[in-house]
Amino acid sequence: MKNLFVGNLSFQTTEGDLRNMFATFGQVSRVHIATDRETGQARGFAFVEMANDAEATKAMTDLNGKEVNGRALRVNEATPRPERGAPGAGGRPSFNRSSGPGAGRSGPGAGRNGPPRGNSGGNRGGGGGQSRERFSNEDYREAPRQPREPRW
């Protein structure tokens, strides 16, 4: 059993069209046209599952580049979808504040819960915006309060 990826499909192509196209090469087990979740419109690619590997290879070589509904098809063997949490899977990067440079440190460069920083320019991180900490009053507890300007 071989799963084939069919790309660059016309949006008017139906599952029946694909089934008939691939049935000339052998038995087609399943046809799935990918659709958009919100609109239900075809996304321009499909998967065709064929029972015999030799027939699938023949269909792949003969139909790759063939023009259907004004578009040249791209047919090749489908690769399994990578798992969502795997590194390098192409998903969104995860930003974990407890890891990276400065995690678990104390002393100069410590985070909000550590002692106040020295002369490192307030409570900001010293490494090109890597730290996402905000202004804290902890650094100014001992400083005398400045007098307010009159409001006139």
PDB file of C-alpha atoms in Angstrom:
ATOM      1  CA  MET A   1       0.000   0.000   0.000  1.00  0.00           C
ATOM      2  CA  LYS A   2       1.443   3.362  -1.051  1.00  0.00           C
ATOM      3  CA  ASN A   3       0.224   6.869  -0.237  1.00  0.00           C
ATOM      4  CA  LEU A   4       0.756   9.482  -2.951  1.00  0.00           C
ATOM      5  CA  PHE A   5       0.756  13.256  -2.622  1.00  0.00           C
ATOM      6  CA  VAL A   6      -0.932  15.099  -5.500  1.00  0.00           C
ATOM      7  CA  GLY A   7      -0.151  18.807  -5.527  1.00  0.00           C
ATOM      8  CA  ASN A   8      -0.981  21.870  -7.661  1.00  0.00           C
ATOM      9  CA  LEU A   9      -4.567  20.724  -8.133  1.00  0.00           C
ATOM     10  CA  SER A  10      -7.235  22.952  -9.584  1.00  0.00           C
ATOM     11  CA  PHE A  11      -9.780  23.946  -6.944  1.00  0.00           C
ATOM     12  CA  GLN A  12     -12.544  22.468  -9.140  1.00  0.00           C
ATOM     13  CA  THR A  13     -10.998  18.961  -9.128  1.00  0.00           C
ATOM     14  CA  THR A  14     -13.196  16.444  -7.289  1.00  0.00           C
ATOM     15  CA  GLU A  15     -12.422  13.165  -5.556  1.00  0.00           C
ATOM     16  CA  GLY A  16     -14.181  11.352  -8.397  1.00  0.00           C
ATOM     17  CA  ASP A  17     -11.890  13.008 -10.955  1.00  0.00           C
ATOM     18  CA  LEU A  18      -8.807  11.891  -9.045  1.00  0.00           C
ATOM     19  CA  ARG A  19     -10.170   8.386  -8.486  1.00  0.00           C
ATOM     20  CA  ASN A  20     -10.849   7.979 -12.240  1.00  0.00           C
ATOM     21  CA  MET A  21      -7.419   9.386 -13.142  1.00  0.00           C
ATOM     22  CA  PHE A  22      -5.525   7.006 -10.839  1.00  0.00           C
ATOM     23  CA  ALA A  23      -7.830   3.996 -11.445  1.00  0.00           C
ATOM     24  CA  THR A  24      -6.351   3.618 -14.933  1.00  0.00           C
ATOM     25  CA  PHE A  25      -3.106   2.514 -13.235  1.00  0.00           C
ATOM     26  CA  GLY A  26      -4.594   0.185 -10.614  1.00  0.00           C
ATOM     27  CA  GLN A  27      -6.836  -0.171  -7.577  1.00  0.00           C
ATOM     28  CA  VAL A  28      -7.360   3.054  -5.609  1.00  0.00           C
ATOM     29  CA  SER A  29      -8.029   2.449  -1.905  1.00  0.00           C
ATOM     30  CA  ARG A  30      -8.715   6.010  -0.790  1.00  0.00           C
ATOM     31  CA  VAL A  31      -8.794   9.589  -2.107  1.00  0.00           C
ATOM     32  CA  HIS A  32      -8.682  12.598   0.225  1.00  0.00           C
ATOM     33  CA  ILE A  33      -8.730  16.208  -0.972  1.00  0.00           C
ATOM     34  CA  ALA A  34      -7.512  18.599   1.735  1.00  0.00           C
ATOM     35  CA  THR A  35      -9.984  21.363   2.533  1.00  0.00           C
ATOM     36  CA  ASP A  36      -9.777  24.530   4.609  1.00  0.00           C
ATOM     37  CA  ARG A  37     -11.292  24.094   8.080  1.00  0.00           C
ATOM     38  CA  GLU A  38     -13.131  27.396   8.096  1.00  0.00           C
ATOM     39  CA  THR A  39     -14.281  27.868   4.497  1.00  0.00           C
ATOM     40  CA  GLY A  40     -14.486  24.249   3.327  1.00  0.00           C
ATOM     41  CA  GLN A  41     -12.742  25.215   0.070  1.00  0.00           C
ATOM     42  CA  ALA A  42     -10.178  22.822  -1.433  1.00  0.00           C
ATOM     43  CA  ARG A  43      -6.581  23.724  -0.580  1.00  0.00           C
ATOM     44  CA  GLY A  44      -5.076  22.561  -3.880  1.00  0.00           C
ATOM     45  CA  PHE A  45      -3.602  19.209  -2.872  1.00  0.00           C
ATOM     46  CA  ALA A  46      -4.794  15.678  -2.181  1.00  0.00           C
ATOM     47  CA  PHE A  47      -3.666  12.235  -1.071  1.00  0.00           C
ATOM     48  CA  VAL A  48      -4.341   9.094  -3.081  1.00  0.00           C
ATOM     49  CA  GLU A  49      -3.776   5.685  -1.528  1.00  0.00           C
ATOM     50  CA  MET A  50      -3.145   2.784  -3.907  1.00  0.00           C
ATOM     51  CA  ALA A  51      -3.144  -0.904  -2.961  1.00  0.00           C
ATOM     52  CA  ASN A  52      -0.220  -2.053  -5.130  1.00  0.00           C
ATOM     53  CA  ASP A  53       3.197  -0.371  -4.821  1.00  0.00           C
ATOM     54  CA  ALA A  54       4.181  -1.077  -8.442  1.00  0.00           C
ATOM     55  CA  GLU A  55       0.946   0.450  -9.758  1.00  0.00           C
ATOM     56  CA  ALA A  56       1.423   3.480  -7.505  1.00  0.00           C
ATOM     57  CA  THR A  57       4.971   3.988  -8.793  1.00  0.00           C
ATOM     58  CA  LYS A  58       3.749   3.770 -12.391  1.00  0.00           C
ATOM     59  CA  ALA A  59       0.966   6.298 -11.688  1.00  0.00           C
ATOM     60  CA  MET A  60       3.455   8.582  -9.975  1.00  0.00           C
ATOM     61  CA  THR A  61       5.874   8.633 -12.921  1.00  0.00           C
ATOM     62  CA  ASP A  62       3.169   8.980 -15.589  1.00  0.00           C
ATOM     63  CA  LEU A  63       1.016  11.630 -13.900  1.00  0.00           C
ATOM     64  CA  ASN A  64       3.790  13.849 -12.500  1.00  0.00           C
ATOM     65  CA  GLY A  65       3.831  17.000 -14.653  1.00  0.00           C
ATOM     66  CA  LYS A  66       0.625  16.100 -16.521  1.00  0.00           C
ATOM     67  CA  GLU A  67      -1.632  19.113 -17.121  1.00  0.00           C
ATOM     68  CA  VAL A  68      -5.126  18.782 -15.653  1.00  0.00           C
ATOM     69  CA  ASN A  69      -7.620  21.692 -15.650  1.00  0.00           C
ATOM     70  CA  GLY A  70      -4.872  24.097 -16.704  1.00  0.00           C
ATOM     71  CA  ARG A  71      -2.395  23.075 -13.995  1.00  0.00           C
ATOM     72  CA  ALA A  72       0.631  20.767 -14.103  1.00  0.00           C
ATOM     73  CA  LEU A  73       0.172  18.122 -11.395  1.00  0.00           C
ATOM     74  CA  ARG A  74       2.908  17.335  -8.935  1.00  0.00           C
ATOM     75  CA  VAL A  75       2.730  13.687  -7.882  1.00  0.00           C
ATOM     76  CA  ASN A  76       5.177  12.051  -5.495  1.00  0.00           C
ATOM     77  CA  GLU A  77       5.218   9.693  -2.537  1.00  0.00           C
ATOM     78  CA  ALA A  78       3.653  11.227   0.569  1.00  0.00           C
ATOM     79  CA  THR A  79       5.911  11.602   3.586  1.00  0.00           C
ATOM     80  CA  PRO A  80       4.494  11.115   7.074  1.00  0.00           C
ATOM     81  CA  ARG A  81       3.514  14.292   8.890  1.00  0.00           C
ATOM     82  CA  PRO A  82       6.031  15.221  11.613  1.00  0.00           C
ATOM     83  CA  GLU A  83       4.785  15.223  15.193  1.00  0.00           C
ATOM     84  CA  ARG A  84       3.744  18.657  16.432  1.00  0.00           C
ATOM     85  CA  GLY A  85       6.058  18.873  19.446  1.00  0.00           C
ATOM     86  CA  ALA A  86       9.177  17.617  17.665  1.00  0.00           C
ATOM     87  CA  PRO A  87      12.067  20.074  17.319  1.00  0.00           C
ATOM     88  CA  GLY A  88      12.464  21.253  13.762  1.00  0.00           C
ATOM     89  CA  ALA A  89       8.907  20.231  12.921  1.00  0.00           C
ATOM     90  CA  GLY A  90       8.148  23.691  11.601  1.00  0.00           C
ATOM     91  CA  GLY A  91       5.569  24.574  14.222  1.00  0.00           C
ATOM     92  CA  ARG A  92       5.545  27.589  16.438  1.00  0.00           C
ATOM     93  CA  PRO A  93       8.599  28.009  18.650  1.00  0.00           C
ATOM     94  CA  SER A  94       8.032  27.582  22.339  1.00  0.00           C
ATOM     95  CA  PHE A  95       9.261  30.361  24.581  1.00  0.00           C
ATOM     96  CA  ASN A  96       9.918  29.144  28.075  1.00  0.00           C
ATOM     97  CA  ARG A  97      10.961  31.819  30.524  1.00  0.00           C
ATOM     98  CA  SER A  98      12.531  29.315  32.866  1.00  0.00           C
ATOM     99  CA  SER A  99      15.130  28.215  30.324  1.00  0.00           C
ATOM    100  CA  GLY A 100      17.805  29.958  28.355  1.00  0.00           C
ATOM    101  CA  PRO A 101      20.625  32.248  29.422  1.00  0.00           C
ATOM    102  CA  GLY A 102      20.211  33.457  32.977  1.00  0.00           C
ATOM    103  CA  ALA A 103      17.803  30.748  34.117  1.00  0.00           C
ATOM    104  CA  GLY A 104      18.391  29.523  37.654  1.00  0.00           C
ATOM    105  CA  ARG A 105      20.974  32.211  38.428  1.00  0.00           C
ATOM    106  CA  SER A 106      21.280  34.346  41.487  1.00  0.00           C
ATOM    107  CA  GLY A 107      23.381  37.426  42.017  1.00  0.00           C
ATOM    108  CA  PRO A 108      23.888  40.019  39.278  1.00  0.00           C
ATOM    109  CA  GLY A 109      21.666  39.064  36.390  1.00  0.00           C
ATOM    110  CA  ALA A 110      19.050  37.326  38.502  1.00  0.00           C
ATOM    111  CA  GLY A 111      15.384  37.637  37.610  1.00  0.00           C
ATOM    112  CA  ARG A 112      12.514  39.249  39.507  1.00  0.00           C
ATOM    113  CA  ASN A 113      12.710  36.924  42.469  1.00  0.00           C
ATOM    114  CA  GLY A 114      16.435  37.312  43.000  1.00  0.00           C
ATOM    115  CA  PRO A 115      18.315  40.139  44.656  1.00  0.00           C
ATOM    116  CA  PRO A 116      18.347  43.548  42.965  1.00  0.00           C
ATOM    117  CA  ARG A 117      20.843  44.003  40.189  1.00  0.00           C
ATOM    118  CA  GLY A 118      23.940  46.099  40.406  1.00  0.00           C
ATOM    119  CA  ASN A 119      24.794  48.829  37.912  1.00  0.00           C
ATOM    120  CA  SER A 120      23.358  47.035  34.928  1.00  0.00           C
ATOM    121  CA  GLY A 121      20.908  49.720  33.871  1.00  0.00           C
ATOM    122  CA  GLY A 122      17.830  49.021  35.987  1.00  0.00           C
ATOM    123  CA  ASN A 123      16.022  45.739  35.922  1.00  0.00           C
ATOM    124  CA  ARG A 124      16.495  45.044  32.242  1.00  0.00           C
ATOM    125  CA  GLY A 125      18.516  42.134  30.937  1.00  0.00           C
ATOM    126  CA  GLY A 126      21.996  42.913  29.688  1.00  0.00           C
ATOM    127  CA  GLY A 127      21.901  40.747  26.564  1.00  0.00           C
ATOM    128  CA  GLY A 128      20.154  42.400  23.645  1.00  0.00           C
ATOM    129  CA  GLY A 129      16.602  42.191  24.976  1.00  0.00           C
ATOM    130  CA  GLN A 130      16.740  38.539  25.980  1.00  0.00           C
ATOM    131  CA  SER A 131      15.204  39.209  29.390  1.00  0.00           C
ATOM    132  CA  ARG A 132      11.502  40.065  29.400  1.00  0.00           C
ATOM    133  CA  GLU A 133      11.369  41.493  32.906  1.00  0.00           C
ATOM    134  CA  ARG A 134       9.500  44.691  33.732  1.00  0.00           C
ATOM    135  CA  PHE A 135      10.298  47.692  35.920  1.00  0.00           C
ATOM    136  CA  SER A 136      10.351  46.831  39.605  1.00  0.00           C
ATOM    137  CA  ASN A 137      10.162  49.009  42.723  1.00  0.00           C
ATOM    138  CA  GLU A 138      12.446  46.583  44.562  1.00  0.00           C
ATOM    139  CA  ASP A 139      15.499  48.439  43.303  1.00  0.00           C
ATOM    140  CA  TYR A 140      14.343  51.760  44.814  1.00  0.00           C
ATOM    141  CA  ARG A 141      13.032  50.762  48.276  1.00  0.00           C
ATOM    142  CA  GLU A 142      15.826  52.464  50.178  1.00  0.00           C
ATOM    143  CA  ALA A 143      15.922  55.627  48.027  1.00  0.00           C
ATOM    144  CA  PRO A 144      14.308  58.782  49.463  1.00  0.00           C
ATOM    145  CA  ARG A 145      11.138  59.927  47.750  1.00  0.00           C
ATOM    146  CA  GLN A 146      11.540  62.887  45.434  1.00  0.00           C
ATOM    147  CA  PRO A 147       9.345  65.928  46.089  1.00  0.00           C
ATOM    148  CA  ARG A 148       6.521  66.517  43.601  1.00  0.00           C
ATOM    149  CA  GLU A 149       6.429  69.548  41.404  1.00  0.00           C
ATOM    150  CA  PRO A 150       3.579  71.952  42.078  1.00  0.00           C
ATOM    151  CA  ARG A 151       0.653  71.738  39.643  1.00  0.00           C
ATOM    152  CA  TRP A 152       0.185  75.295  38.393  1.00  0.00           C
TER     153      TRP A 152
END
